[in-house]
């Protein structure tokens, strides 16, 4: 079947603070439009759920229109609607699911409530083609840090490990606040770290050699806080760049070491890194180095596809349709803690 004959999938993403709408045929990305409310949350130092929900309501219809225009199609051309049903913020998810139900019912097309986390893995196919089976996926974002064994995107995703406290992206945001850097913390810490030395301050590596694939970043965050407090008490100037570099090295060291170890233990030759933190320059560089040394092929989507977007949901929807899984009903409910081994919501 040629790409032009594949179903056209409309994907809707509203799990947090980005309203994302994408259109996909198979592994071909036709459009990817995002409306972000991050600026509205910056003064609070984090996402305010009620603000995010209202922003989704206001952005939904214009973002769908932009996506359709960019792809050169109309709603009548859509063959199925996929939407993030979880995990995520309750109110934000509800806006997206309600909109998707309305579009599906009005068009008379099937509806698929899919898993946000698996969508982050599926989006890689839009850049690098079909995902080799099996693959290991390292998902790193503001709310999640997970290692996954992916045998099949639609039916075979297994969790190998997860964060036991703070996610990596959450730790970046909290440390950025300690250092007086803006929200969200990932990009400013990445920039500051380039001017510092990762060897100047060695911070602890959580769950470094515990024999699991779980992660912990709460202790690291506390160690940075203590360093900042001690500097203030002693009247020392704060070496922001060195602290940023040391903190970042601790995070990416553990992430890449455990990801490559998982590949070797399971005999898997392909590693996918996705989620918002996957845009981090040091994570990408160290992952490339360690994968090359281990004989593992690394796949990382371009930064725009790493952050939350509708294209990733459309990509996963395309996989679900291709697997001939049953569509969701109009009783589809959101699930704020939808487990990663459930690609489809109930």
Coordinates of C-alpha atoms in Angstrom, one line a residue:
X1 CA 0.0 0.0 0.0
X2 CA 1.4 3.4 -1.0
X3 CA 1.6 6.2 1.6
X4 CA -1.2 8.0 -0.2
X5 CA -3.5 5.1 0.4
X6 CA -2.9 4.9 4.1
X7 CA -5.5 6.3 6.5
X8 CA -5.3 10.0 7.4
X9 CA -5.1 10.3 11.2
X10 CA -5.9 13.4 13.1
X11 CA -4.1 13.5 16.5
X12 CA -5.0 15.7 19.4
X13 CA -2.8 16.3 22.5
X14 CA -3.7 18.2 25.6
X15 CA -2.1 16.4 28.5
X16 CA -0.4 19.4 30.0
X17 CA 0.2 23.0 28.7
X18 CA 0.5 22.5 25.0
X19 CA -2.5 22.2 22.6
X20 CA -1.1 20.0 19.9
X21 CA -2.8 18.9 16.6
X22 CA -1.1 16.7 14.0
X23 CA -2.0 14.9 10.8
X24 CA -0.2 11.8 9.8
X25 CA -0.4 9.1 7.1
X26 CA 1.5 6.0 8.2
X27 CA 5.0 7.3 9.0
X28 CA 4.5 10.5 7.0
X29 CA 4.1 13.8 8.9
X30 CA 1.7 16.1 7.1
X31 CA 1.4 18.8 9.7
X32 CA 2.2 19.5 13.3
X33 CA 0.7 22.6 15.0
X34 CA 1.2 23.5 18.7
X35 CA -0.3 26.3 20.8
X36 CA 1.6 26.6 24.1
X37 CA 0.4 28.3 27.3
X38 CA 3.9 28.1 28.9
X39 CA 4.2 31.8 29.2
X40 CA 1.1 32.0 31.3
X41 CA 2.6 29.5 33.8
X42 CA 6.1 31.0 33.9
X43 CA 5.3 33.5 36.7
X44 CA 4.1 30.6 38.9
X45 CA 7.2 28.5 38.3
X46 CA 5.1 25.6 37.1
X47 CA 1.9 24.5 35.3
X48 CA -1.4 25.7 36.8
X49 CA -4.0 23.1 35.8
X50 CA -6.9 25.5 35.6
X51 CA -5.0 27.9 33.4
X52 CA -3.9 25.1 31.1
X53 CA -7.4 23.8 30.7
X54 CA -8.8 27.3 29.8
X55 CA -5.9 27.8 27.3
X56 CA -6.8 24.4 25.6
X57 CA -10.4 25.5 25.2
X58 CA -9.4 28.7 23.6
X59 CA -6.7 27.2 21.3
X60 CA -8.4 24.0 20.2
X61 CA -10.4 25.1 17.1
X62 CA -7.8 27.5 15.7
X63 CA -5.0 24.9 16.1
X64 CA -7.1 22.2 14.3
X65 CA -7.7 24.7 11.5
X66 CA -4.0 25.5 11.2
X67 CA -3.1 21.9 11.0
X68 CA -5.6 21.1 8.3
X69 CA -4.5 24.1 6.3
X70 CA -0.8 23.2 6.6
X71 CA -1.6 19.6 5.4
X72 CA -3.7 20.8 2.6
X73 CA -6.7 18.7 3.7
X74 CA -10.2 19.2 5.1
X75 CA -11.9 17.5 8.0
X76 CA -13.8 15.4 5.5
X77 CA -10.5 13.8 4.5
X78 CA -9.8 12.5 8.0
X79 CA -10.2 8.7 8.4
X80 CA -9.8 8.5 12.2
X81 CA -9.3 10.7 15.3
X82 CA -6.7 9.8 18.0
X83 CA -6.5 11.7 21.3
X84 CA -4.4 11.6 24.4
X85 CA -6.6 9.9 27.1
X86 CA -3.9 9.8 29.7
X87 CA -1.7 10.2 31.6
X88 CA -1.8 13.9 32.3
X89 CA -3.7 16.7 34.0
X90 CA -7.4 15.8 34.5
X91 CA -8.9 19.1 33.2
X92 CA -6.5 19.4 30.3
X93 CA -7.1 15.8 29.2
X94 CA -10.9 16.3 29.4
X95 CA -10.7 19.3 27.0
X96 CA -8.9 17.2 24.4
X97 CA -11.0 14.1 24.7
X98 CA -14.2 16.1 24.5
X99 CA -13.0 17.8 21.4
X100 CA -11.9 14.5 19.8
X101 CA -15.3 12.9 20.6
X102 CA -17.1 15.9 18.9
X103 CA -14.9 15.7 15.8
X104 CA -15.3 11.9 15.6
X105 CA -19.0 11.9 16.0
X106 CA -19.6 14.8 13.6
X107 CA -17.4 13.1 10.9
X108 CA -18.7 9.6 11.6
X109 CA -15.1 8.4 12.0
X110 CA -13.6 6.1 14.6
X111 CA -12.1 7.5 17.8
X112 CA -9.0 6.1 19.6
X113 CA -8.0 7.2 23.1
X114 CA -4.3 6.5 23.3
X115 CA -1.4 6.7 25.8
X116 CA 0.6 9.9 25.9
X117 CA 3.8 8.1 26.9
X118 CA 3.7 5.6 24.1
X119 CA 3.0 8.5 21.7
X120 CA 6.4 10.0 22.7
X121 CA 8.0 6.7 21.4
X122 CA 5.8 6.5 18.3
X123 CA 6.7 10.0 17.1
X124 CA 10.3 8.8 16.3
X125 CA 8.8 6.9 13.3
X126 CA 7.9 10.2 11.7
X127 CA 11.6 11.1 11.4
X128 CA 13.5 7.8 11.2
X129 CA 10.9 5.4 9.8
X130 CA 9.4 2.2 11.3
X131 CA 10.7 1.4 14.7
X132 CA 12.8 -1.8 14.8
X133 CA 11.3 -4.6 16.9
X134 CA 12.2 -4.8 19.7
X135 CA 13.6 -1.5 20.8
X136 CA 14.4 0.1 24.2
X137 CA 12.9 3.5 24.7
X138 CA 14.1 6.1 27.3
X139 CA 11.3 8.6 27.9
X140 CA 12.4 11.7 29.8
X141 CA 10.1 14.6 30.3
X142 CA 8.8 17.0 32.9
X143 CA 6.4 14.5 34.4
X144 CA 7.9 11.1 33.5
X145 CA 11.2 9.3 33.4
X146 CA 10.8 5.7 32.2
X147 CA 12.7 2.9 30.5
X148 CA 10.5 0.8 28.2
X149 CA 11.0 -2.4 26.2
X150 CA 9.0 -1.9 23.0
X151 CA 8.1 -5.1 21.1
X152 CA 5.2 -3.5 19.4
X153 CA 3.9 0.1 19.7
X154 CA 0.2 -0.9 19.6
X155 CA 0.3 -4.1 21.7
X156 CA 3.7 -4.7 23.3
X157 CA 5.1 -2.0 25.5
X158 CA 6.6 -3.1 28.8
X159 CA 7.9 -0.9 31.6
X160 CA 11.4 -1.8 32.8
X161 CA 11.9 1.1 35.2
X162 CA 10.5 4.4 36.3
X163 CA 11.3 7.3 38.5
X164 CA 10.5 6.7 42.2
X165 CA 10.2 10.4 43.0
X166 CA 10.9 13.5 40.8
X167 CA 11.1 13.1 37.0
X168 CA 14.2 14.4 35.3
X169 CA 12.4 17.4 33.8
X170 CA 10.8 18.2 37.1
X171 CA 14.3 18.2 38.7
X172 CA 15.5 20.6 36.0
X173 CA 12.7 23.0 36.8
X174 CA 13.3 22.9 40.5
X175 CA 17.1 23.4 40.2
X176 CA 16.6 26.2 37.8
X177 CA 14.5 28.0 40.4
X178 CA 17.3 27.5 43.0
X179 CA 19.8 29.1 40.5
X180 CA 17.5 32.0 39.6
X181 CA 17.0 30.7 36.1
X182 CA 13.7 31.0 34.2
X183 CA 10.9 28.4 33.8
X184 CA 10.9 25.9 32.2
X185 CA 14.3 25.0 33.5
X186 CA 15.6 22.6 30.9
X187 CA 16.8 25.1 28.2
X188 CA 18.4 27.7 30.6
X189 CA 20.3 25.0 32.5
X190 CA 21.5 23.4 29.3
X191 CA 22.8 26.8 28.1
X192 CA 24.4 27.7 31.5
X193 CA 26.1 24.3 31.6
X194 CA 27.9 24.9 28.4
X195 CA 29.8 27.8 30.1
X196 CA 30.7 25.7 33.2
X197 CA 32.7 22.6 34.1
X198 CA 31.0 19.3 34.8
X199 CA 34.0 18.3 36.9
X200 CA 34.0 21.4 39.2
X201 CA 31.2 20.0 41.4
X202 CA 30.3 16.3 41.5
X203 CA 26.7 15.8 42.6
X204 CA 25.3 12.4 43.7
X205 CA 24.0 9.9 41.1
X206 CA 20.6 8.6 42.4
X207 CA 20.1 4.8 42.2
X208 CA 23.4 4.6 40.3
X209 CA 24.3 1.0 40.8
X210 CA 21.2 -0.5 42.5
X211 CA 20.7 -3.2 39.9
X212 CA 17.3 -1.8 38.8
X213 CA 16.2 0.4 35.9
X214 CA 14.5 2.8 38.2
X215 CA 15.5 6.5 38.6
X216 CA 15.6 9.0 41.5
X217 CA 16.3 12.7 41.2
X218 CA 14.9 14.0 44.5
X219 CA 18.2 13.5 46.3
X220 CA 20.1 15.3 43.6
X221 CA 17.8 18.2 43.7
X222 CA 18.3 18.4 47.5
X223 CA 22.1 18.2 47.1
X224 CA 22.0 21.2 44.8
X225 CA 19.8 23.1 47.3
X226 CA 22.2 22.4 50.1
X227 CA 25.1 23.6 48.0
X228 CA 23.3 26.8 47.2
X229 CA 22.4 27.3 50.9
X230 CA 25.9 26.7 52.1
X231 CA 27.3 29.2 49.5
X232 CA 24.8 31.9 50.7
X233 CA 25.7 31.2 54.4
X234 CA 29.4 31.4 53.7
X235 CA 29.1 34.5 51.6
X236 CA 30.5 32.8 48.5
X237 CA 29.3 33.9 45.0
X238 CA 27.2 31.3 43.3
X239 CA 29.0 29.6 40.3
X240 CA 25.7 29.1 38.4
X241 CA 27.4 27.6 35.3
X242 CA 29.4 25.1 37.2
X243 CA 26.4 24.0 39.3
X244 CA 24.3 23.7 36.2
X245 CA 27.0 21.6 34.5
X246 CA 27.5 19.4 37.5
X247 CA 23.8 18.8 38.0
X248 CA 23.2 18.1 34.3
X249 CA 26.1 15.6 34.2
X250 CA 24.6 13.7 37.1
X251 CA 21.2 13.5 35.4
X252 CA 22.4 12.4 31.9
X253 CA 25.1 10.1 33.3
X254 CA 22.5 8.0 35.1
X255 CA 19.9 8.2 32.2
X256 CA 22.3 7.0 29.5
X257 CA 24.1 4.4 31.6
X258 CA 20.9 2.7 32.6
X259 CA 19.4 3.0 29.0
X260 CA 22.5 1.4 27.4
X261 CA 22.6 -1.3 30.1
X262 CA 19.0 -2.2 29.4
X263 CA 19.8 -2.6 25.7
X264 CA 22.7 -4.9 26.4
X265 CA 20.9 -7.0 29.0
X266 CA 17.9 -7.5 26.7
X267 CA 19.9 -8.0 23.5
X268 CA 18.3 -5.0 21.9
X269 CA 20.3 -3.1 19.2
X270 CA 18.2 0.1 19.0
X271 CA 17.6 2.8 21.6
X272 CA 15.0 5.6 21.2
X273 CA 15.2 8.7 23.5
X274 CA 12.2 11.0 23.5
X275 CA 10.2 13.4 25.7
X276 CA 11.0 17.0 26.3
X277 CA 14.4 16.4 28.1
X278 CA 15.5 14.5 24.9
X279 CA 16.1 18.0 23.4
X280 CA 19.0 18.5 25.9
X281 CA 22.3 18.8 24.1
X282 CA 24.4 17.0 26.7
X283 CA 22.0 14.1 26.9
X284 CA 22.2 13.6 23.2
X285 CA 25.9 13.9 23.1
X286 CA 26.6 11.4 25.9
X287 CA 24.0 9.0 24.5
X288 CA 25.6 9.0 21.1
X289 CA 29.0 8.3 22.7
X290 CA 27.9 5.5 24.9
X291 CA 25.7 3.9 22.2
X292 CA 28.6 4.0 19.8
X293 CA 30.8 2.3 22.3
X294 CA 28.2 -0.4 23.0
X295 CA 27.2 -1.1 19.3
X296 CA 23.7 0.3 19.9
X297 CA 21.9 2.4 17.2
X298 CA 20.6 5.6 18.7
X299 CA 17.4 7.3 17.5
X300 CA 16.4 10.7 18.8
X301 CA 13.7 12.8 17.1
X302 CA 14.4 16.4 16.4
X303 CA 13.7 18.7 19.3
X304 CA 10.3 19.9 18.1
X305 CA 9.0 16.3 18.1
X306 CA 10.4 15.6 21.5
X307 CA 8.1 18.0 23.3
X308 CA 4.4 17.4 23.6
X309 CA 2.6 17.6 20.2
X310 CA -0.3 16.3 18.3
X311 CA 1.9 14.5 15.7
X312 CA 3.0 12.0 18.2
X313 CA -0.6 11.1 19.0
X314 CA -1.5 10.9 15.3
X315 CA 1.6 8.6 14.8
X316 CA 0.4 6.3 17.6
X317 CA -3.1 6.4 16.2
X318 CA -1.8 5.2 12.8
X319 CA -0.1 2.3 14.6
X320 CA -3.3 1.4 16.4
X321 CA -5.4 1.6 13.2
X322 CA -2.8 -0.6 11.3
X323 CA -3.0 -3.2 14.1
X324 CA -6.8 -3.3 13.6
X325 CA -7.5 -2.6 17.3
X326 CA -11.1 -1.8 18.2
X327 CA -11.9 1.9 18.4
X328 CA -12.9 3.6 21.6
X329 CA -16.6 4.4 22.2
X330 CA -18.0 7.8 23.0
X331 CA -17.9 6.7 26.6
X332 CA -14.1 7.0 26.5
X333 CA -12.9 8.4 29.8
X334 CA -9.7 10.2 30.7
X335 CA -7.2 8.4 32.9
X336 CA -4.7 10.7 34.7
X337 CA -2.5 7.7 35.6
X338 CA -2.9 5.5 32.5
X339 CA -0.1 2.9 32.7
X340 CA 2.4 2.7 29.9
X341 CA 1.6 -0.9 29.1
X342 CA -1.9 0.1 27.9
X343 CA -1.6 1.8 24.6
X344 CA -5.4 2.2 24.3
X345 CA -7.5 3.6 27.2
X346 CA -10.5 1.7 28.2

